[in-house]
Amino acid sequence: MAEQLDIDGMIRRFQERAKAVRQRGVPPLEGPERKRFVDRARVDYMDYAMIGDAEASLDNGVLTLRIDLRPRAPEVG
């Protein structure tokens, strides 16, 4: 399986998933169901975005995702 793995493609798909979660609307839900939906979307986005930002390597059949969780410096410009 390792030789068939497209790591860059996998990372790209997670970036696309994060973007899709961010852009999708909230269905017509009320009360606790709406809160559950919004909370789940927030967690989904965070998970997908973290993996989408990962640096990946495949060494001896072991996939390693390196995710820098340090705060980013503010952009100047």
PDB file with one MODEL, atoms N, CA, C and O in Angstrom:
MODEL        1
ATOM      1  N   MET A   1       0.821  -1.192   0.000  1.00  0.00           N
ATOM      2  CA  MET A   1       0.000   0.000   0.000  1.00  0.00           C
ATOM      3  C   MET A   1       0.866   1.257   0.000  1.00  0.00           C
ATOM      4  O   MET A   1       0.519   2.243  -0.650  1.00  0.00           O
ATOM      5  N   ALA A   2       1.983   1.234   0.718  1.00  0.00           N
ATOM      6  CA  ALA A   2       2.834   2.422   0.826  1.00  0.00           C
ATOM      7  C   ALA A   2       3.294   2.908  -0.535  1.00  0.00           C
ATOM      8  O   ALA A   2       3.381   4.115  -0.763  1.00  0.00           O
ATOM      9  N   GLU A   3       3.592   1.981  -1.449  1.00  0.00           N
ATOM     10  CA  GLU A   3       4.062   2.407  -2.762  1.00  0.00           C
ATOM     11  C   GLU A   3       2.956   3.018  -3.608  1.00  0.00           C
ATOM     12  O   GLU A   3       3.250   3.675  -4.607  1.00  0.00           O
ATOM     13  N   GLN A   4       1.692   2.822  -3.241  1.00  0.00           N
ATOM     14  CA  GLN A   4       0.565   3.395  -3.971  1.00  0.00           C
ATOM     15  C   GLN A   4       0.087   4.717  -3.365  1.00  0.00           C
ATOM     16  O   GLN A   4      -0.757   5.397  -3.950  1.00  0.00           O
ATOM     17  N   LEU A   5       0.610   5.076  -2.224  1.00  0.00           N
ATOM     18  CA  LEU A   5       0.135   6.252  -1.498  1.00  0.00           C
ATOM     19  C   LEU A   5       0.653   7.540  -2.137  1.00  0.00           C
ATOM     20  O   LEU A   5       1.859   7.735  -2.294  1.00  0.00           O
ATOM     21  N   ASP A   6      -0.275   8.401  -2.495  1.00  0.00           N
ATOM     22  CA  ASP A   6       0.053   9.733  -3.022  1.00  0.00           C
ATOM     23  C   ASP A   6      -0.092  10.707  -1.852  1.00  0.00           C
ATOM     24  O   ASP A   6      -1.179  11.222  -1.592  1.00  0.00           O
ATOM     25  N   ILE A   7       1.010  10.951  -1.155  1.00  0.00           N
ATOM     26  CA  ILE A   7       0.970  11.784   0.048  1.00  0.00           C
ATOM     27  C   ILE A   7       0.521  13.202  -0.273  1.00  0.00           C
ATOM     28  O   ILE A   7      -0.314  13.763   0.436  1.00  0.00           O
ATOM     29  N   ASP A   8       1.068  13.787  -1.337  1.00  0.00           N
ATOM     30  CA  ASP A   8       0.670  15.149  -1.701  1.00  0.00           C
ATOM     31  C   ASP A   8      -0.813  15.209  -2.034  1.00  0.00           C
ATOM     32  O   ASP A   8      -1.493  16.168  -1.670  1.00  0.00           O
ATOM     33  N   GLY A   9      -1.320  14.187  -2.726  1.00  0.00           N
ATOM     34  CA  GLY A   9      -2.743  14.127  -3.041  1.00  0.00           C
ATOM     35  C   GLY A   9      -3.593  14.016  -1.787  1.00  0.00           C
ATOM     36  O   GLY A   9      -4.654  14.633  -1.690  1.00  0.00           O
ATOM     37  N   MET A  10      -3.122  13.225  -0.822  1.00  0.00           N
ATOM     38  CA  MET A  10      -3.844  13.069   0.442  1.00  0.00           C
ATOM     39  C   MET A  10      -3.917  14.408   1.177  1.00  0.00           C
ATOM     40  O   MET A  10      -4.980  14.800   1.658  1.00  0.00           O
ATOM     41  N   ILE A  11      -2.793  15.101   1.260  1.00  0.00           N
ATOM     42  CA  ILE A  11      -2.762  16.404   1.933  1.00  0.00           C
ATOM     43  C   ILE A  11      -3.704  17.373   1.216  1.00  0.00           C
ATOM     44  O   ILE A  11      -4.456  18.107   1.858  1.00  0.00           O
ATOM     45  N   ARG A  12      -3.659  17.370  -0.102  1.00  0.00           N
ATOM     46  CA  ARG A  12      -4.524  18.254  -0.895  1.00  0.00           C
ATOM     47  C   ARG A  12      -6.009  17.963  -0.635  1.00  0.00           C
ATOM     48  O   ARG A  12      -6.817  18.887  -0.535  1.00  0.00           O
ATOM     49  N   ARG A  13      -6.365  16.672  -0.526  1.00  0.00           N
ATOM     50  CA  ARG A  13      -7.761  16.318  -0.251  1.00  0.00           C
ATOM     51  C   ARG A  13      -8.204  16.830   1.127  1.00  0.00           C
ATOM     52  O   ARG A  13      -9.339  17.280   1.287  1.00  0.00           O
ATOM     53  N   PHE A  14      -7.318  16.762   2.108  1.00  0.00           N
ATOM     54  CA  PHE A  14      -7.672  17.297   3.423  1.00  0.00           C
ATOM     55  C   PHE A  14      -7.823  18.814   3.372  1.00  0.00           C
ATOM     56  O   PHE A  14      -8.682  19.367   4.059  1.00  0.00           O
ATOM     57  N   GLN A  15      -7.004  19.498   2.573  1.00  0.00           N
ATOM     58  CA  GLN A  15      -7.164  20.945   2.394  1.00  0.00           C
ATOM     59  C   GLN A  15      -8.521  21.250   1.756  1.00  0.00           C
ATOM     60  O   GLN A  15      -9.211  22.187   2.160  1.00  0.00           O
ATOM     61  N   GLU A  16      -8.893  20.451   0.760  1.00  0.00           N
ATOM     62  CA  GLU A  16     -10.192  20.636   0.107  1.00  0.00           C
ATOM     63  C   GLU A  16     -11.341  20.376   1.072  1.00  0.00           C
ATOM     64  O   GLU A  16     -12.344  21.089   1.047  1.00  0.00           O
ATOM     65  N   ARG A  17     -11.206  19.368   1.917  1.00  0.00           N
ATOM     66  CA  ARG A  17     -12.250  19.065   2.907  1.00  0.00           C
ATOM     67  C   ARG A  17     -12.394  20.209   3.907  1.00  0.00           C
ATOM     68  O   ARG A  17     -13.509  20.590   4.262  1.00  0.00           O
ATOM     69  N   ALA A  18     -11.279  20.751   4.354  1.00  0.00           N
ATOM     70  CA  ALA A  18     -11.337  21.880   5.291  1.00  0.00           C
ATOM     71  C   ALA A  18     -12.059  23.051   4.645  1.00  0.00           C
ATOM     72  O   ALA A  18     -12.906  23.685   5.273  1.00  0.00           O
ATOM     73  N   LYS A  19     -11.728  23.338   3.397  1.00  0.00           N
ATOM     74  CA  LYS A  19     -12.374  24.443   2.679  1.00  0.00           C
ATOM     75  C   LYS A  19     -13.875  24.183   2.516  1.00  0.00           C
ATOM     76  O   LYS A  19     -14.685  25.096   2.677  1.00  0.00           O
ATOM     77  N   ALA A  20     -14.243  22.945   2.198  1.00  0.00           N
ATOM     78  CA  ALA A  20     -15.656  22.603   2.022  1.00  0.00           C
ATOM     79  C   ALA A  20     -16.437  22.768   3.320  1.00  0.00           C
ATOM     80  O   ALA A  20     -17.561  23.269   3.310  1.00  0.00           O
ATOM     81  N   VAL A  21     -15.850  22.352   4.433  1.00  0.00           N
ATOM     82  CA  VAL A  21     -16.531  22.501   5.728  1.00  0.00           C
ATOM     83  C   VAL A  21     -16.728  23.986   6.026  1.00  0.00           C
ATOM     84  O   VAL A  21     -17.786  24.392   6.507  1.00  0.00           O
ATOM     85  N   ARG A  22     -15.708  24.791   5.740  1.00  0.00           N
ATOM     86  CA  ARG A  22     -15.763  26.230   6.012  1.00  0.00           C
ATOM     87  C   ARG A  22     -16.844  26.916   5.174  1.00  0.00           C
ATOM     88  O   ARG A  22     -17.484  27.864   5.629  1.00  0.00           O
ATOM     89  N   GLN A  23     -17.042  26.429   3.945  1.00  0.00           N
ATOM     90  CA  GLN A  23     -17.949  27.099   3.012  1.00  0.00           C
ATOM     91  C   GLN A  23     -19.389  26.596   3.079  1.00  0.00           C
ATOM     92  O   GLN A  23     -20.298  27.273   2.599  1.00  0.00           O
ATOM     93  N   ARG A  24     -19.608  25.431   3.661  1.00  0.00           N
ATOM     94  CA  ARG A  24     -20.968  24.899   3.641  1.00  0.00           C
ATOM     95  C   ARG A  24     -21.851  25.670   4.613  1.00  0.00           C
ATOM     96  O   ARG A  24     -21.404  26.145   5.657  1.00  0.00           O
ATOM     97  N   GLY A  25     -23.088  25.774   4.242  1.00  0.00           N
ATOM     98  CA  GLY A  25     -24.049  26.473   5.083  1.00  0.00           C
ATOM     99  C   GLY A  25     -24.593  25.576   6.179  1.00  0.00           C
ATOM    100  O   GLY A  25     -24.349  24.369   6.208  1.00  0.00           O
ATOM    101  N   VAL A  26     -25.327  26.193   7.068  1.00  0.00           N
ATOM    102  CA  VAL A  26     -25.974  25.452   8.150  1.00  0.00           C
ATOM    103  C   VAL A  26     -27.387  25.125   7.694  1.00  0.00           C
ATOM    104  O   VAL A  26     -28.141  26.027   7.329  1.00  0.00           O
ATOM    105  N   PRO A  27     -27.757  23.849   7.710  1.00  0.00           N
ATOM    106  CA  PRO A  27     -29.125  23.497   7.314  1.00  0.00           C
ATOM    107  C   PRO A  27     -30.135  24.079   8.302  1.00  0.00           C
ATOM    108  O   PRO A  27     -29.773  24.496   9.402  1.00  0.00           O
ATOM    109  N   PRO A  28     -31.386  24.102   7.902  1.00  0.00           N
ATOM    110  CA  PRO A  28     -32.411  24.691   8.783  1.00  0.00           C
ATOM    111  C   PRO A  28     -32.665  23.827  10.020  1.00  0.00           C
ATOM    112  O   PRO A  28     -33.608  23.038  10.067  1.00  0.00           O
ATOM    113  N   LEU A  29     -31.818  23.996  10.990  1.00  0.00           N
ATOM    114  CA  LEU A  29     -31.943  23.281  12.259  1.00  0.00           C
ATOM    115  C   LEU A  29     -32.190  24.291  13.365  1.00  0.00           C
ATOM    116  O   LEU A  29     -31.837  25.464  13.246  1.00  0.00           O
ATOM    117  N   GLU A  30     -32.798  23.821  14.437  1.00  0.00           N
ATOM    118  CA  GLU A  30     -33.069  24.706  15.566  1.00  0.00           C
ATOM    119  C   GLU A  30     -32.535  24.105  16.854  1.00  0.00           C
ATOM    120  O   GLU A  30     -32.345  22.895  16.975  1.00  0.00           O
ATOM    121  N   GLY A  31     -32.304  24.983  17.801  1.00  0.00           N
ATOM    122  CA  GLY A  31     -31.946  24.575  19.156  1.00  0.00           C
ATOM    123  C   GLY A  31     -30.715  23.710  19.250  1.00  0.00           C
ATOM    124  O   GLY A  31     -29.694  24.001  18.627  1.00  0.00           O
ATOM    125  N   PRO A  32     -30.806  22.634  20.037  1.00  0.00           N
ATOM    126  CA  PRO A  32     -29.648  21.784  20.296  1.00  0.00           C
ATOM    127  C   PRO A  32     -29.085  21.134  19.026  1.00  0.00           C
ATOM    128  O   PRO A  32     -27.875  20.933  18.922  1.00  0.00           O
ATOM    129  N   GLU A  33     -29.943  20.807  18.071  1.00  0.00           N
ATOM    130  CA  GLU A  33     -29.474  20.196  16.822  1.00  0.00           C
ATOM    131  C   GLU A  33     -28.576  21.159  16.045  1.00  0.00           C
ATOM    132  O   GLU A  33     -27.564  20.746  15.478  1.00  0.00           O
ATOM    133  N   ARG A  34     -28.942  22.427  16.019  1.00  0.00           N
ATOM    134  CA  ARG A  34     -28.132  23.438  15.327  1.00  0.00           C
ATOM    135  C   ARG A  34     -26.768  23.574  16.005  1.00  0.00           C
ATOM    136  O   ARG A  34     -25.738  23.628  15.334  1.00  0.00           O
ATOM    137  N   LYS A  35     -26.769  23.630  17.324  1.00  0.00           N
ATOM    138  CA  LYS A  35     -25.511  23.753  18.066  1.00  0.00           C
ATOM    139  C   LYS A  35     -24.629  22.540  17.815  1.00  0.00           C
ATOM    140  O   LYS A  35     -23.423  22.684  17.615  1.00  0.00           O
ATOM    141  N   ARG A  36     -25.214  21.345  17.824  1.00  0.00           N
ATOM    142  CA  ARG A  36     -24.453  20.120  17.556  1.00  0.00           C
ATOM    143  C   ARG A  36     -23.834  20.156  16.158  1.00  0.00           C
ATOM    144  O   ARG A  36     -22.676  19.778  15.976  1.00  0.00           O
ATOM    145  N   PHE A  37     -24.607  20.610  15.180  1.00  0.00           N
ATOM    146  CA  PHE A  37     -24.111  20.693  13.806  1.00  0.00           C
ATOM    147  C   PHE A  37     -22.937  21.664  13.711  1.00  0.00           C
ATOM    148  O   PHE A  37     -21.910  21.348  13.111  1.00  0.00           O
ATOM    149  N   VAL A  38     -23.092  22.840  14.300  1.00  0.00           N
ATOM    150  CA  VAL A  38     -22.046  23.865  14.258  1.00  0.00           C
ATOM    151  C   VAL A  38     -20.795  23.389  15.003  1.00  0.00           C
ATOM    152  O   VAL A  38     -19.676  23.578  14.526  1.00  0.00           O
ATOM    153  N   ASP A  39     -20.984  22.780  16.159  1.00  0.00           N
ATOM    154  CA  ASP A  39     -19.844  22.265  16.920  1.00  0.00           C
ATOM    155  C   ASP A  39     -19.102  21.179  16.137  1.00  0.00           C
ATOM    156  O   ASP A  39     -17.871  21.156  16.121  1.00  0.00           O
ATOM    157  N   ARG A  40     -19.842  20.288  15.493  1.00  0.00           N
ATOM    158  CA  ARG A  40     -19.221  19.213  14.701  1.00  0.00           C
ATOM    159  C   ARG A  40     -18.442  19.806  13.519  1.00  0.00           C
ATOM    160  O   ARG A  40     -17.343  19.351  13.204  1.00  0.00           O
ATOM    161  N   ALA A  41     -19.019  20.822  12.871  1.00  0.00           N
ATOM    162  CA  ALA A  41     -18.344  21.470  11.745  1.00  0.00           C
ATOM    163  C   ALA A  41     -17.039  22.117  12.209  1.00  0.00           C
ATOM    164  O   ALA A  41     -16.038  22.070  11.493  1.00  0.00           O
ATOM    165  N   ARG A  42     -17.040  22.710  13.381  1.00  0.00           N
ATOM    166  CA  ARG A  42     -15.836  23.351  13.913  1.00  0.00           C
ATOM    167  C   ARG A  42     -14.734  22.302  14.137  1.00  0.00           C
ATOM    168  O   ARG A  42     -13.576  22.527  13.784  1.00  0.00           O
ATOM    169  N   VAL A  43     -15.099  21.178  14.715  1.00  0.00           N
ATOM    170  CA  VAL A  43     -14.126  20.111  14.965  1.00  0.00           C
ATOM    171  C   VAL A  43     -13.649  19.510  13.641  1.00  0.00           C
ATOM    172  O   VAL A  43     -12.455  19.273  13.461  1.00  0.00           O
ATOM    173  N   ASP A  44     -14.581  19.264  12.715  1.00  0.00           N
ATOM    174  CA  ASP A  44     -14.200  18.723  11.403  1.00  0.00           C
ATOM    175  C   ASP A  44     -13.208  19.653  10.714  1.00  0.00           C
ATOM    176  O   ASP A  44     -12.194  19.202  10.182  1.00  0.00           O
ATOM    177  N   TYR A  45     -13.502  20.948  10.725  1.00  0.00           N
ATOM    178  CA  TYR A  45     -12.612  21.918  10.075  1.00  0.00           C
ATOM    179  C   TYR A  45     -11.224  21.864  10.714  1.00  0.00           C
ATOM    180  O   TYR A  45     -10.215  21.819  10.010  1.00  0.00           O
ATOM    181  N   MET A  46     -11.175  21.868  12.028  1.00  0.00           N
ATOM    182  CA  MET A  46      -9.888  21.864  12.716  1.00  0.00           C
ATOM    183  C   MET A  46      -9.085  20.610  12.350  1.00  0.00           C
ATOM    184  O   MET A  46      -7.889  20.697  12.069  1.00  0.00           O
ATOM    185  N   ASP A  47      -9.742  19.446  12.354  1.00  0.00           N
ATOM    186  CA  ASP A  47      -9.055  18.201  12.019  1.00  0.00           C
ATOM    187  C   ASP A  47      -8.530  18.240  10.582  1.00  0.00           C
ATOM    188  O   ASP A  47      -7.358  17.952  10.337  1.00  0.00           O
ATOM    189  N   TYR A  48      -9.391  18.594   9.644  1.00  0.00           N
ATOM    190  CA  TYR A  48      -8.998  18.624   8.237  1.00  0.00           C
ATOM    191  C   TYR A  48      -7.914  19.667   7.986  1.00  0.00           C
ATOM    192  O   TYR A  48      -6.968  19.408   7.242  1.00  0.00           O
ATOM    193  N   ALA A  49      -8.041  20.832   8.595  1.00  0.00           N
ATOM    194  CA  ALA A  49      -7.059  21.896   8.381  1.00  0.00           C
ATOM    195  C   ALA A  49      -5.695  21.512   8.944  1.00  0.00           C
ATOM    196  O   ALA A  49      -4.669  21.804   8.330  1.00  0.00           O
ATOM    197  N   MET A  50      -5.671  20.863  10.100  1.00  0.00           N
ATOM    198  CA  MET A  50      -4.385  20.457  10.674  1.00  0.00           C
ATOM    199  C   MET A  50      -3.681  19.455   9.764  1.00  0.00           C
ATOM    200  O   MET A  50      -2.485  19.587   9.504  1.00  0.00           O
ATOM    201  N   ILE A  51      -4.407  18.466   9.287  1.00  0.00           N
ATOM    202  CA  ILE A  51      -3.783  17.487   8.402  1.00  0.00           C
ATOM    203  C   ILE A  51      -3.429  18.142   7.070  1.00  0.00           C
ATOM    204  O   ILE A  51      -2.418  17.796   6.458  1.00  0.00           O
ATOM    205  N   GLY A  52      -4.254  19.083   6.619  1.00  0.00           N
ATOM    206  CA  GLY A  52      -3.954  19.803   5.386  1.00  0.00           C
ATOM    207  C   GLY A  52      -2.711  20.662   5.486  1.00  0.00           C
ATOM    208  O   GLY A  52      -2.089  20.962   4.467  1.00  0.00           O
ATOM    209  N   ASP A  53      -2.335  21.064   6.686  1.00  0.00           N
ATOM    210  CA  ASP A  53      -1.128  21.866   6.898  1.00  0.00           C
ATOM    211  C   ASP A  53       0.096  21.009   7.221  1.00  0.00           C
ATOM    212  O   ASP A  53       1.196  21.535   7.392  1.00  0.00           O
ATOM    213  N   ALA A  54      -0.092  19.708   7.304  1.00  0.00           N
ATOM    214  CA  ALA A  54       0.995  18.820   7.736  1.00  0.00           C
ATOM    215  C   ALA A  54       2.087  18.693   6.677  1.00  0.00           C
ATOM    216  O   ALA A  54       1.853  18.810   5.474  1.00  0.00           O
ATOM    217  N   GLU A  55       3.278  18.450   7.185  1.00  0.00           N
ATOM    218  CA  GLU A  55       4.391  18.026   6.334  1.00  0.00           C
ATOM    219  C   GLU A  55       4.433  16.510   6.486  1.00  0.00           C
ATOM    220  O   GLU A  55       4.549  15.991   7.597  1.00  0.00           O
ATOM    221  N   ALA A  56       4.340  15.815   5.378  1.00  0.00           N
ATOM    222  CA  ALA A  56       4.258  14.358   5.438  1.00  0.00           C
ATOM    223  C   ALA A  56       5.520  13.720   4.877  1.00  0.00           C
ATOM    224  O   ALA A  56       6.143  14.239   3.950  1.00  0.00           O
ATOM    225  N   SER A  57       5.880  12.584   5.460  1.00  0.00           N
ATOM    226  CA  SER A  57       6.985  11.802   4.926  1.00  0.00           C
ATOM    227  C   SER A  57       6.638  10.323   5.089  1.00  0.00           C
ATOM    228  O   SER A  57       5.904   9.926   5.994  1.00  0.00           O
ATOM    229  N   LEU A  58       7.188   9.536   4.190  1.00  0.00           N
ATOM    230  CA  LEU A  58       6.988   8.093   4.226  1.00  0.00           C
ATOM    231  C   LEU A  58       8.362   7.445   4.280  1.00  0.00           C
ATOM    232  O   LEU A  58       9.115   7.480   3.307  1.00  0.00           O
ATOM    233  N   ASP A  59       8.678   6.858   5.413  1.00  0.00           N
ATOM    234  CA  ASP A  59       9.990   6.250   5.618  1.00  0.00           C
ATOM    235  C   ASP A  59       9.822   4.799   6.049  1.00  0.00           C
ATOM    236  O   ASP A  59       9.235   4.511   7.092  1.00  0.00           O
ATOM    237  N   ASN A  60      10.338   3.903   5.243  1.00  0.00           N
ATOM    238  CA  ASN A  60      10.266   2.468   5.548  1.00  0.00           C
ATOM    239  C   ASN A  60       8.838   2.010   5.829  1.00  0.00           C
ATOM    240  O   ASN A  60       8.609   1.202   6.729  1.00  0.00           O
ATOM    241  N   GLY A  61       7.877   2.525   5.060  1.00  0.00           N
ATOM    242  CA  GLY A  61       6.487   2.120   5.216  1.00  0.00           C
ATOM    243  C   GLY A  61       5.738   2.813   6.337  1.00  0.00           C
ATOM    244  O   GLY A  61       4.587   2.469   6.608  1.00  0.00           O
ATOM    245  N   VAL A  62       6.361   3.781   6.996  1.00  0.00           N
ATOM    246  CA  VAL A  62       5.710   4.502   8.090  1.00  0.00           C
ATOM    247  C   VAL A  62       5.402   5.925   7.629  1.00  0.00           C
ATOM    248  O   VAL A  62       6.307   6.693   7.301  1.00  0.00           O
ATOM    249  N   LEU A  63       4.118   6.264   7.608  1.00  0.00           N
ATOM    250  CA  LEU A  63       3.688   7.613   7.252  1.00  0.00           C
ATOM    251  C   LEU A  63       3.767   8.482   8.500  1.00  0.00           C
ATOM    252  O   LEU A  63       3.176   8.161   9.531  1.00  0.00           O
ATOM    253  N   THR A  64       4.503   9.585   8.395  1.00  0.00           N
ATOM    254  CA  THR A  64       4.638  10.519   9.507  1.00  0.00           C
ATOM    255  C   THR A  64       4.086  11.855   9.077  1.00  0.00           C
ATOM    256  O   THR A  64       4.482  12.396   8.044  1.00  0.00           O
ATOM    257  N   LEU A  65       3.169  12.393   9.869  1.00  0.00           N
ATOM    258  CA  LEU A  65       2.623  13.726   9.634  1.00  0.00           C
ATOM    259  C   LEU A  65       3.186  14.647  10.702  1.00  0.00           C
ATOM    260  O   LEU A  65       3.002  14.419  11.897  1.00  0.00           O
ATOM    261  N   ARG A  66       3.865  15.674  10.264  1.00  0.00           N
ATOM    262  CA  ARG A  66       4.446  16.659  11.194  1.00  0.00           C
ATOM    263  C   ARG A  66       3.587  17.913  11.103  1.00  0.00           C
ATOM    264  O   ARG A  66       3.470  18.534  10.047  1.00  0.00           O
ATOM    265  N   ILE A  67       2.988  18.270  12.242  1.00  0.00           N
ATOM    266  CA  ILE A  67       2.064  19.402  12.291  1.00  0.00           C
ATOM    267  C   ILE A  67       2.582  20.408  13.303  1.00  0.00           C
ATOM    268  O   ILE A  67       2.693  20.108  14.491  1.00  0.00           O
ATOM    269  N   ASP A  68       2.897  21.600  12.824  1.00  0.00           N
ATOM    270  CA  ASP A  68       3.400  22.666  13.686  1.00  0.00           C
ATOM    271  C   ASP A  68       2.198  23.398  14.291  1.00  0.00           C
ATOM    272  O   ASP A  68       1.456  24.076  13.580  1.00  0.00           O
ATOM    273  N   LEU A  69       2.014  23.260  15.587  1.00  0.00           N
ATOM    274  CA  LEU A  69       0.870  23.858  16.271  1.00  0.00           C
ATOM    275  C   LEU A  69       1.212  25.197  16.931  1.00  0.00           C
ATOM    276  O   LEU A  69       0.381  25.787  17.623  1.00  0.00           O
ATOM    277  N   ARG A  70       2.455  25.674  16.707  1.00  0.00           N
ATOM    278  CA  ARG A  70       2.815  26.964  17.268  1.00  0.00           C
ATOM    279  C   ARG A  70       2.041  28.079  16.554  1.00  0.00           C
ATOM    280  O   ARG A  70       1.769  27.973  15.358  1.00  0.00           O
ATOM    281  N   PRO A  71       1.687  29.144  17.278  1.00  0.00           N
ATOM    282  CA  PRO A  71       0.985  30.262  16.633  1.00  0.00           C
ATOM    283  C   PRO A  71       1.829  30.862  15.517  1.00  0.00           C
ATOM    284  O   PRO A  71       3.047  30.990  15.637  1.00  0.00           O
ATOM    285  N   ARG A  72       1.168  31.221  14.448  1.00  0.00           N
ATOM    286  CA  ARG A  72       1.868  31.849  13.335  1.00  0.00           C
ATOM    287  C   ARG A  72       2.076  33.330  13.624  1.00  0.00           C
ATOM    288  O   ARG A  72       1.259  33.976  14.281  1.00  0.00           O
ATOM    289  N   ALA A  73       3.178  33.843  13.122  1.00  0.00           N
ATOM    290  CA  ALA A  73       3.436  35.271  13.267  1.00  0.00           C
ATOM    291  C   ALA A  73       2.442  36.037  12.392  1.00  0.00           C
ATOM    292  O   ALA A  73       2.094  35.570  11.308  1.00  0.00           O
ATOM    293  N   PRO A  74       1.980  37.204  12.843  1.00  0.00           N
ATOM    294  CA  PRO A  74       1.024  37.985  12.034  1.00  0.00           C
ATOM    295  C   PRO A  74       1.669  38.397  10.718  1.00  0.00           C
ATOM    296  O   PRO A  74       2.852  38.733  10.661  1.00  0.00           O
ATOM    297  N   GLU A  75       0.860  38.363   9.662  1.00  0.00           N
ATOM    298  CA  GLU A  75       1.352  38.766   8.342  1.00  0.00           C
ATOM    299  C   GLU A  75       1.441  40.286   8.273  1.00  0.00           C
ATOM    300  O   GLU A  75       0.539  40.996   8.718  1.00  0.00           O
ATOM    301  N   VAL A  76       2.523  40.764   7.718  1.00  0.00           N
ATOM    302  CA  VAL A  76       2.724  42.204   7.541  1.00  0.00           C
ATOM    303  C   VAL A  76       2.439  42.519   6.090  1.00  0.00           C
ATOM    304  O   VAL A  76       2.906  41.830   5.182  1.00  0.00           O
ATOM    305  N   GLY A  77       1.676  43.556   5.888  1.00  0.00           N
ATOM    306  CA  GLY A  77       1.452  43.889   4.483  1.00  0.00           C
ATOM    307  C   GLY A  77       0.209  44.587   4.311  1.00  0.00           C
ATOM    308  O   GLY A  77      -0.146  44.949   3.189  1.00  0.00           O
TER     309      GLY A  77
ENDMDL
END
